[in-house]
CSV table of C-alpha atoms and ligand atoms in Angstrom, one decimal:
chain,number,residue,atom,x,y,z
A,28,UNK,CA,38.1,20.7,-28.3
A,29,UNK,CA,35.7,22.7,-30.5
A,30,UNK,CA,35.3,26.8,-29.3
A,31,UNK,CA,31.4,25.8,-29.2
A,32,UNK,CA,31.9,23.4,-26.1
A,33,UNK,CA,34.5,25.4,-24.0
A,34,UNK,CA,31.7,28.5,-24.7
A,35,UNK,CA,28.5,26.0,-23.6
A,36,UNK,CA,30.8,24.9,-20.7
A,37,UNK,CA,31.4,28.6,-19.8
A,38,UNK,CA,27.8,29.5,-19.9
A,39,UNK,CA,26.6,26.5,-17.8
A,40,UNK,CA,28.6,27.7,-15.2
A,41,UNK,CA,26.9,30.9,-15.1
A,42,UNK,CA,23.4,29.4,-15.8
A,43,UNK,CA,22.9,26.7,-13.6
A,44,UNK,CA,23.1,28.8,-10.6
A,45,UNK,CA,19.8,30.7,-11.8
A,46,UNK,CA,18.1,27.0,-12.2
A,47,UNK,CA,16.9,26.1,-8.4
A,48,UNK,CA,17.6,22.9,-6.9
A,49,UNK,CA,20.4,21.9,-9.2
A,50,UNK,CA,24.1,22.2,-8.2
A,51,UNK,CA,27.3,21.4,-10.4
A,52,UNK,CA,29.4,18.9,-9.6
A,53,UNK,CA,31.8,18.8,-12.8
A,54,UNK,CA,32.1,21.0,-15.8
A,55,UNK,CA,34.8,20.6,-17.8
A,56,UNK,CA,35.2,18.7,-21.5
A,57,UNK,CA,35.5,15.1,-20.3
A,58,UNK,CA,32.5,15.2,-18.2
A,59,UNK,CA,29.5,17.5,-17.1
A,60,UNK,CA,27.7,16.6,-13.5
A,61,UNK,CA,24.8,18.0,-12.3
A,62,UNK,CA,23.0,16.8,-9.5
A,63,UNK,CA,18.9,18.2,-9.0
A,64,UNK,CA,17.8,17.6,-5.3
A,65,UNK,CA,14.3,18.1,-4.9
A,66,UNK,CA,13.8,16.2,-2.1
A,67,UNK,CA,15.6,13.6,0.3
A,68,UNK,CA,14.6,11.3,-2.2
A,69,UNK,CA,13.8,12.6,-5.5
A,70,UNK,CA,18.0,13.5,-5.9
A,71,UNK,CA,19.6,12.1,-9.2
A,72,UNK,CA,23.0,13.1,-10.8
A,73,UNK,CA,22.6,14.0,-14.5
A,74,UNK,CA,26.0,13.1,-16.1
A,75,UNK,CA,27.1,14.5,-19.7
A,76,UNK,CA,29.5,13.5,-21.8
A,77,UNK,CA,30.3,15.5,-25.4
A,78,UNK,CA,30.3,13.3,-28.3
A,79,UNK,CA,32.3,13.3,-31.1
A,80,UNK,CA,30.4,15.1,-33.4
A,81,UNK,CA,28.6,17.4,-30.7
A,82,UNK,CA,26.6,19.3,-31.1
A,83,UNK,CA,25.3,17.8,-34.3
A,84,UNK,CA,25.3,14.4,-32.3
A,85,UNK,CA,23.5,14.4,-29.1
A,86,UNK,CA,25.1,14.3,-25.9
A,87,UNK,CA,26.2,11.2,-24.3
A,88,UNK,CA,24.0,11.3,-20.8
A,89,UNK,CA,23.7,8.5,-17.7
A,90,UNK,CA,21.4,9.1,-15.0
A,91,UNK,CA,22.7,8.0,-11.9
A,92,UNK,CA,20.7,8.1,-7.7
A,93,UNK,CA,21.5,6.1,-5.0
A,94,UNK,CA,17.2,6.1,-4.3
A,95,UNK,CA,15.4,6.3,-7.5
A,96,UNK,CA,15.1,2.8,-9.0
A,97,UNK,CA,17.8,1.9,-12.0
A,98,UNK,CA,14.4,1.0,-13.8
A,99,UNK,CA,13.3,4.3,-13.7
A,100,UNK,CA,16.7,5.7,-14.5
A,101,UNK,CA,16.8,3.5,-17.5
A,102,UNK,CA,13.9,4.8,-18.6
A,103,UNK,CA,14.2,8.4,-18.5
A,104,UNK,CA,17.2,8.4,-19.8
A,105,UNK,CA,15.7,6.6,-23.3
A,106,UNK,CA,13.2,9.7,-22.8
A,107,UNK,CA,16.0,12.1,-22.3
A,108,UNK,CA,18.3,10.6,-25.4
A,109,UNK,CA,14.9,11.5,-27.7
A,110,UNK,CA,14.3,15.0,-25.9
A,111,UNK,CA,18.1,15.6,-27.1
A,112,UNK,CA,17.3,14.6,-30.5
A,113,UNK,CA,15.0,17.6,-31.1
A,114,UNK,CA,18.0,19.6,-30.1
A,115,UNK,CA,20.9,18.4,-32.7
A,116,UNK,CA,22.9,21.4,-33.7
A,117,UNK,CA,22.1,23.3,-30.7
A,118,UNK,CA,23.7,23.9,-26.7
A,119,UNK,CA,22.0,20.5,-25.2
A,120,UNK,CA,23.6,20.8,-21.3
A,121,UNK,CA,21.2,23.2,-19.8
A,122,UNK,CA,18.0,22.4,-21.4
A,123,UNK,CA,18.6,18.7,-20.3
A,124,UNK,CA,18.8,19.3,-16.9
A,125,UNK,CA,15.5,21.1,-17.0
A,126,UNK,CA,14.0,18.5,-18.4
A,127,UNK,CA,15.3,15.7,-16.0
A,128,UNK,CA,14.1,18.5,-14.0
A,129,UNK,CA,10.8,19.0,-14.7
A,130,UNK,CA,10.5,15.7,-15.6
A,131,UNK,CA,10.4,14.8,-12.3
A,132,UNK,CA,8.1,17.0,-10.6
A,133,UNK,CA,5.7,16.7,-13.5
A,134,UNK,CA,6.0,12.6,-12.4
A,135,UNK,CA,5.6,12.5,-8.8
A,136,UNK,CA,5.2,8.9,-8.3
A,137,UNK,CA,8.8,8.2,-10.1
A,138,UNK,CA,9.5,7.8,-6.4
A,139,UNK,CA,7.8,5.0,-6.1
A,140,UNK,CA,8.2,3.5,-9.3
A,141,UNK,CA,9.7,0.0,-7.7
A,142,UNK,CA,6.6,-0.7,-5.8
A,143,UNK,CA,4.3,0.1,-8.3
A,144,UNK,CA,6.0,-1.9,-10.6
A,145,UNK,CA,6.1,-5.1,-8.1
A,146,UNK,CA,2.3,-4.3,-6.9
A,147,UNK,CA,1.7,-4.5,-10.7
A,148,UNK,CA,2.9,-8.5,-10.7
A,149,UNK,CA,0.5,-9.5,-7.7
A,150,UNK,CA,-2.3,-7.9,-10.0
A,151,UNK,CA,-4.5,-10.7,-11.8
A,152,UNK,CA,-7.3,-10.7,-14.6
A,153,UNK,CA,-9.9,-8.4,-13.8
A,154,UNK,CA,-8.1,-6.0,-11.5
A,155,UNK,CA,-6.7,-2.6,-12.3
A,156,UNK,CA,-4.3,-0.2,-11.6
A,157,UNK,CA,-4.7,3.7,-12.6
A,158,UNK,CA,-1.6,6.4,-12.0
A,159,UNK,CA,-2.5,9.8,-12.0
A,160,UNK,CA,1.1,11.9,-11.9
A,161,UNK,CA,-0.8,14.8,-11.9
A,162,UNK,CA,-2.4,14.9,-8.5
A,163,UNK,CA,0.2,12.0,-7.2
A,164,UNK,CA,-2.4,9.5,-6.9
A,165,UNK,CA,-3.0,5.7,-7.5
A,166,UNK,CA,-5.6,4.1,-8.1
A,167,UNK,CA,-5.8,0.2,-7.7
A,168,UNK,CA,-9.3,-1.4,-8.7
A,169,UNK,CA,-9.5,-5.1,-6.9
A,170,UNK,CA,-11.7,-8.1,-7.7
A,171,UNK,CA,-12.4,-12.1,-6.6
A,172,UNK,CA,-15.1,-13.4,-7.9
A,173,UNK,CA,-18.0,-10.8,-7.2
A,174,UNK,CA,-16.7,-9.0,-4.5
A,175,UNK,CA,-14.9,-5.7,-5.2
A,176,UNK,CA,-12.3,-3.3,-3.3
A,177,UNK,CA,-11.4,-0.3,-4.7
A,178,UNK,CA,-8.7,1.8,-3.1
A,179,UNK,CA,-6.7,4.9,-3.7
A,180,UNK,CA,-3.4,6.4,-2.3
A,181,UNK,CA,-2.1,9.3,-2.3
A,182,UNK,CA,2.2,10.2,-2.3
A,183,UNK,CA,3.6,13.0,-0.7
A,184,UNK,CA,5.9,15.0,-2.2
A,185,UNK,CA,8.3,13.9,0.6
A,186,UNK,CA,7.5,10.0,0.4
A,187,UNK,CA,8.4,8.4,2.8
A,188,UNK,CA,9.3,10.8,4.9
A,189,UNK,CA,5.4,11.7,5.2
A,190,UNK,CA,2.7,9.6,5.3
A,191,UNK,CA,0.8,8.3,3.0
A,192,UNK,CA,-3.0,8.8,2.0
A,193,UNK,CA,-4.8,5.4,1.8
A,194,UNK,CA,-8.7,5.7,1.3
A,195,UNK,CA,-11.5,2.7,0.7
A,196,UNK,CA,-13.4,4.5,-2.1
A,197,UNK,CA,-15.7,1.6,-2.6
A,198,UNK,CA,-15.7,-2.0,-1.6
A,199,UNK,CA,-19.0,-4.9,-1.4
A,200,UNK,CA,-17.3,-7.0,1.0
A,201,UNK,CA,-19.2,-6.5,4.6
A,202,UNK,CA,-18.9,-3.5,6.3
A,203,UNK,CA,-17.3,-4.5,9.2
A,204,UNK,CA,-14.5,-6.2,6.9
A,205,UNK,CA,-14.1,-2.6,5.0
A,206,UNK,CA,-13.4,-1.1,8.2
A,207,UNK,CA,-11.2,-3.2,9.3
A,208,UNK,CA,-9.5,-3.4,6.3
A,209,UNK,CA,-9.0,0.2,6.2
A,210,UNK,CA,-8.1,0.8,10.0
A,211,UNK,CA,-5.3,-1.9,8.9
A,212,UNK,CA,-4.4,0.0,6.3
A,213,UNK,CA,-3.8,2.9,8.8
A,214,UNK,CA,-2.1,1.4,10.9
A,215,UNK,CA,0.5,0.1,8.4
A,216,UNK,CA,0.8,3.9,6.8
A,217,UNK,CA,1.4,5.3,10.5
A,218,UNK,CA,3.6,2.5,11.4
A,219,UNK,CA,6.1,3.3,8.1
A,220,UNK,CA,6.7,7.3,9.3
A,221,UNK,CA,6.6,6.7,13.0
A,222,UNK,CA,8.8,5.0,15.2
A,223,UNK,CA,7.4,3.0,17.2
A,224,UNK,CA,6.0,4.2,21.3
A,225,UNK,CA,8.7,1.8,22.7
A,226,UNK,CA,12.0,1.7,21.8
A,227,UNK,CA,15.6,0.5,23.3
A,228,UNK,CA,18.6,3.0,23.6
A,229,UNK,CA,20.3,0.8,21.5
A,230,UNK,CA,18.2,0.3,19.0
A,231,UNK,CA,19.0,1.3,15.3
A,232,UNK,CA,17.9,5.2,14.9
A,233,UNK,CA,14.1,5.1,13.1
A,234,UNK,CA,14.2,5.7,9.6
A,235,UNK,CA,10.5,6.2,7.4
A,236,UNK,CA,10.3,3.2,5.2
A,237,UNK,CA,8.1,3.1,1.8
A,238,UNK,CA,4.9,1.8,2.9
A,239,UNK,CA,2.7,1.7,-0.9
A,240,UNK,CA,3.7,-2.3,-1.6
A,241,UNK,CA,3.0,-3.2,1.9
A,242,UNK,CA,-0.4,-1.5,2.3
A,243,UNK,CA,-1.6,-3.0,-0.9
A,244,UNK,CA,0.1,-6.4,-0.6
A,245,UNK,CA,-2.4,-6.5,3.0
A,246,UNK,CA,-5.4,-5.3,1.0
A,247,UNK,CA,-4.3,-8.1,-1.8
A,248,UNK,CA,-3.6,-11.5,-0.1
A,249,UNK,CA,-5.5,-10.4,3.7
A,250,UNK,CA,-9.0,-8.9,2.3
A,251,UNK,CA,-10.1,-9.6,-0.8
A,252,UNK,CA,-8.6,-12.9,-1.9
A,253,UNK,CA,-8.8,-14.3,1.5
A,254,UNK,CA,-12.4,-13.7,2.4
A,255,UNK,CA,-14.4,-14.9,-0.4
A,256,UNK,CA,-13.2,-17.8,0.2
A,257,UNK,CA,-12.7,-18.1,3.9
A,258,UNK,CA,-14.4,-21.1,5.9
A,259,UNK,CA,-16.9,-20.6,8.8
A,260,UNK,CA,-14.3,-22.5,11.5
A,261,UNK,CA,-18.0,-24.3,13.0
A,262,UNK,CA,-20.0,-25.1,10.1
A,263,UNK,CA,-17.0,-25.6,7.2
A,264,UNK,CA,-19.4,-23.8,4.5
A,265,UNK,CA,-18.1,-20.4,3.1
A,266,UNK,CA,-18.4,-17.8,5.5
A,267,UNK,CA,-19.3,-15.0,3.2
A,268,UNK,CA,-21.7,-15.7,0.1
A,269,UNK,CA,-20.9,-16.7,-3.2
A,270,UNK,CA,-22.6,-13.3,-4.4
A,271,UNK,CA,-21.9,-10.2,-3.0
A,272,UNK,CA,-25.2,-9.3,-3.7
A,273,UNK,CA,-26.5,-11.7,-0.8
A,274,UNK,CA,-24.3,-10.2,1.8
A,275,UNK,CA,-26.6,-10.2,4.9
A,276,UNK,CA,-27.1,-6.5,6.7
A,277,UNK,CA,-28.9,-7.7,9.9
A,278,UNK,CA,-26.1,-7.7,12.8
A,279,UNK,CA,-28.7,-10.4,14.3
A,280,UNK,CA,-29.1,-12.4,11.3
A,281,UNK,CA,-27.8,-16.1,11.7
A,282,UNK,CA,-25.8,-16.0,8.6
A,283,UNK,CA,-24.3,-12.7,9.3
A,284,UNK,CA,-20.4,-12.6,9.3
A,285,UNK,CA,-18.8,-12.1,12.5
A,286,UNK,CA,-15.3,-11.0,12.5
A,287,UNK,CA,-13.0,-12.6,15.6
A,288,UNK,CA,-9.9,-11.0,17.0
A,289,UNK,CA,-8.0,-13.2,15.4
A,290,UNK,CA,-9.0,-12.4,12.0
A,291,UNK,CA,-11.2,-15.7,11.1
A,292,UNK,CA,-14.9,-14.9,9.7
A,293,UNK,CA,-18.1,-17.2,11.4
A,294,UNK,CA,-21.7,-16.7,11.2
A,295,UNK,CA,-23.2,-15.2,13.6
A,296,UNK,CA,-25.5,-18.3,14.9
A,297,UNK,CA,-22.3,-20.5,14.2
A,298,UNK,CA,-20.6,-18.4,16.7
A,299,UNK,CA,-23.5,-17.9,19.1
A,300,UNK,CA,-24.0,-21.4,20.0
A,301,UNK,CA,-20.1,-22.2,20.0
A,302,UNK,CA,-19.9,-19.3,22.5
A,303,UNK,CA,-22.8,-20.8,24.6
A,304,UNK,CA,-21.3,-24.4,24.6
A,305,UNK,CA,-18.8,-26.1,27.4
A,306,UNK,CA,-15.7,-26.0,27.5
A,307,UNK,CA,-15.2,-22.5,28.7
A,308,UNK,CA,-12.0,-22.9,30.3
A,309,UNK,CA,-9.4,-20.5,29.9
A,310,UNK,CA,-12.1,-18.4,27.3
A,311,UNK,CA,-13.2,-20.2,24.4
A,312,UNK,CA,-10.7,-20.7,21.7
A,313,UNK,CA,-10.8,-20.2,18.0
A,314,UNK,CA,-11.6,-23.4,16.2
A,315,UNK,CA,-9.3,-22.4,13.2
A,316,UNK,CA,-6.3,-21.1,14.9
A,317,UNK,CA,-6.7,-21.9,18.7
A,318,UNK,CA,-6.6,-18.3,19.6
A,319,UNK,CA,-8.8,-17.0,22.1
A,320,UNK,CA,-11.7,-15.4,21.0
A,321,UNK,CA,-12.5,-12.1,21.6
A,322,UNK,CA,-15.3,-9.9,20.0
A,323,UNK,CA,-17.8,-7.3,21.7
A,324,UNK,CA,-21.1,-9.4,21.5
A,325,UNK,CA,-19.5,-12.5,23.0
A,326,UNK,CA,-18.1,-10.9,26.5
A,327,UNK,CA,-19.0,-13.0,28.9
A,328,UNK,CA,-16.4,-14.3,31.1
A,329,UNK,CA,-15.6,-18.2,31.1
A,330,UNK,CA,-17.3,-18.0,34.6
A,331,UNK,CA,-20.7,-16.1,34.0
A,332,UNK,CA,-20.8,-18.2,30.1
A,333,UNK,CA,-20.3,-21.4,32.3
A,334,UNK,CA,-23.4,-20.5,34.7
A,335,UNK,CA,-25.5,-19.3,31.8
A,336,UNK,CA,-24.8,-22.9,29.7
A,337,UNK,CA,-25.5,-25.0,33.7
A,338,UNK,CA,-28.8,-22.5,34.4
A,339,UNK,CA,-30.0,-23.2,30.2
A,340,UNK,CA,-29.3,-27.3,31.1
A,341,UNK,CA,-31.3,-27.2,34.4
A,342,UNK,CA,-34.1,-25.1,32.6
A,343,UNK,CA,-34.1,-27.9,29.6
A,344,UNK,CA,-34.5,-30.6,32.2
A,345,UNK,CA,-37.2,-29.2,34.0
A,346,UNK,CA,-39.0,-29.0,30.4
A,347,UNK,CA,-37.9,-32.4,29.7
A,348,UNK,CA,-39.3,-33.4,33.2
A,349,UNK,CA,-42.6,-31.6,32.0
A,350,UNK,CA,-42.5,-33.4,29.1
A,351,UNK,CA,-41.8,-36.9,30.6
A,352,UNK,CA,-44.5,-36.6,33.1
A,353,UNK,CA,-47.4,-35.4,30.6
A,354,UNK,CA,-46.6,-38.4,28.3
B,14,LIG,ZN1,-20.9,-21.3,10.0
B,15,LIG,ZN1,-8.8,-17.9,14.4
């Protein structure tokens, strides 16, 4: 064993206790260890092996963590091998581990790099994705046809352990389907960090869960390409129009789209008069899906909705009456 390696061996040991977060695990001439926790879940093991010709020949190095992805790890470590390169003839151990280091707090997403990297595959023409390491953001640009949802999220240092950030930064689908979309979105983020209000003794002990795929896979395959195209459950015709451009504002508006409990989009006179019509047993029921409809302009009880229709049939036959007698 060369007098350069057992020297480099002797000065790691005394270096890598000034180095924060990083804490040896084995340093001796078959193998060097060194794992960097920065947080729960940004914890690798850098492992170093001498090769023959070190330190003319880089080091050997393997990145291992049981919770960043092995795609990731197979990654850095191709970036690692060329960082080593620039340091052939020199002492390699502790300017690696800074690297790997800094390498990871300069990348803050790394800890999500999975999801990213599955969100990427349910991506189609037209949409787009933007990461921003620096400020630990994403970006994800969404389109069908000519309606639009942008959305950003931002990763705490701690994900998941914290919550993450989701905002609608811009989005042409109606309103009331942007804010429903992004009270969903919410409700998801909360729902990864928190356990839930009711729980069993025996139930397993709550643990955060990543929550990036699952917020955008809702935004993906529940908003934006399932409304463009979604049916008015009374008429059959396209509840939303063909071009964003012709969404209608006006709440009273018959082609305005009404959102149901349930989640399926009508027109606002589509729903008006299915409201207004018999049966009303048991609440009226969506056409679609057979849940019950609920919705804040459409209150009435079955009761006071079946009075209303009888009152509106006795006041038509009186008019018909009218009618019948003038001609
Ligand atoms: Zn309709
Ligand atoms: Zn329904």
């Amino acid at each position: 064993m060369s007098e350069k390696i057992l020297e480099e061996l002797k000065e790691v040991k005394e270096k890598i206790l000034s180095i924060p977060n990083t804490e040896l695990i084995s340093c001796v001439p078959a193998i060097v260890q060194i794992k960097i926790t920065l947080t729960k879940y940004k914890q690798l093991v850098v492992c170093m092996q001498f090769s023959d010709n070190y330190p003319y020949d880089c080091l050997l190095v393997e990145l291992k963590s049981k919770l960043l992805s092995d795609n990731l790890l197979q990654k850095m470590t191709k970036i690692c091998e060329e960082e080593l390169r620039k340091f052939e003839g020199e002492k390699q151990i502790i300017h690696l581990v800074k690297f790997v280091k800094n390498f990871i707090i300069d990348n803050p997403l790394c800890v999500c790099s999975d999801e990213i990297l599955s969100l990427k595959n349910l991506l189609t023409d037209g949409d787009e994705i933007k990461l921003k390491q620096k400020v630990s953001k994403i970006i994800l640009k969404l389109r069908e046809g000519s309606y639009m949802i942008n959305s950003s999220f931002t990763i705490p240092n701690d994900y998941p352990v914290s919550r993450i950030n989701v905002t609608i930064s811009d989005c042409n689908l109606p309103e009331v389907l942007r804010v429903n979309c992004e009270s969903q979105c919410q409700e998801l983020a909360r729902r990864a960090v928190e356990p839930p209000l009711k729980r069993k003794s025996s139930d397993p002990p709550f643990e955060p869960t990543p929550s990036l795929l699952k917020i955008s896979e809702f935004i993906i395959n529940n908003v934006i390409r399932k409304y463009p195209t979604m049916l008015c459950p009374c008429c059959h015709k396209s509840a939303l129009p063909a071009d964003a451009m012709d969404v209608v504002k006006d709440h009273q508006a018959d082609q305005f789209v009404e959102r149901v409990y349930c989640g399926h989009l009508f027109h606002h006179k589509c729903i008006d008069d299915y409201m207004k019509t018999p049966p009303f047993t048991g609440g009226k029921k969506c056409p679609s899906c057979g849940s019950r409809i609920f919705h804040d302009k459409w209150r009435a009880t079955p009761e006071l909705a079946e009075a209303r229709w009888a009152h509106k049939q006795a006041r038509q036959r009186e008019l018909d009456e009218v009618v019948d007698f003038l001609g």
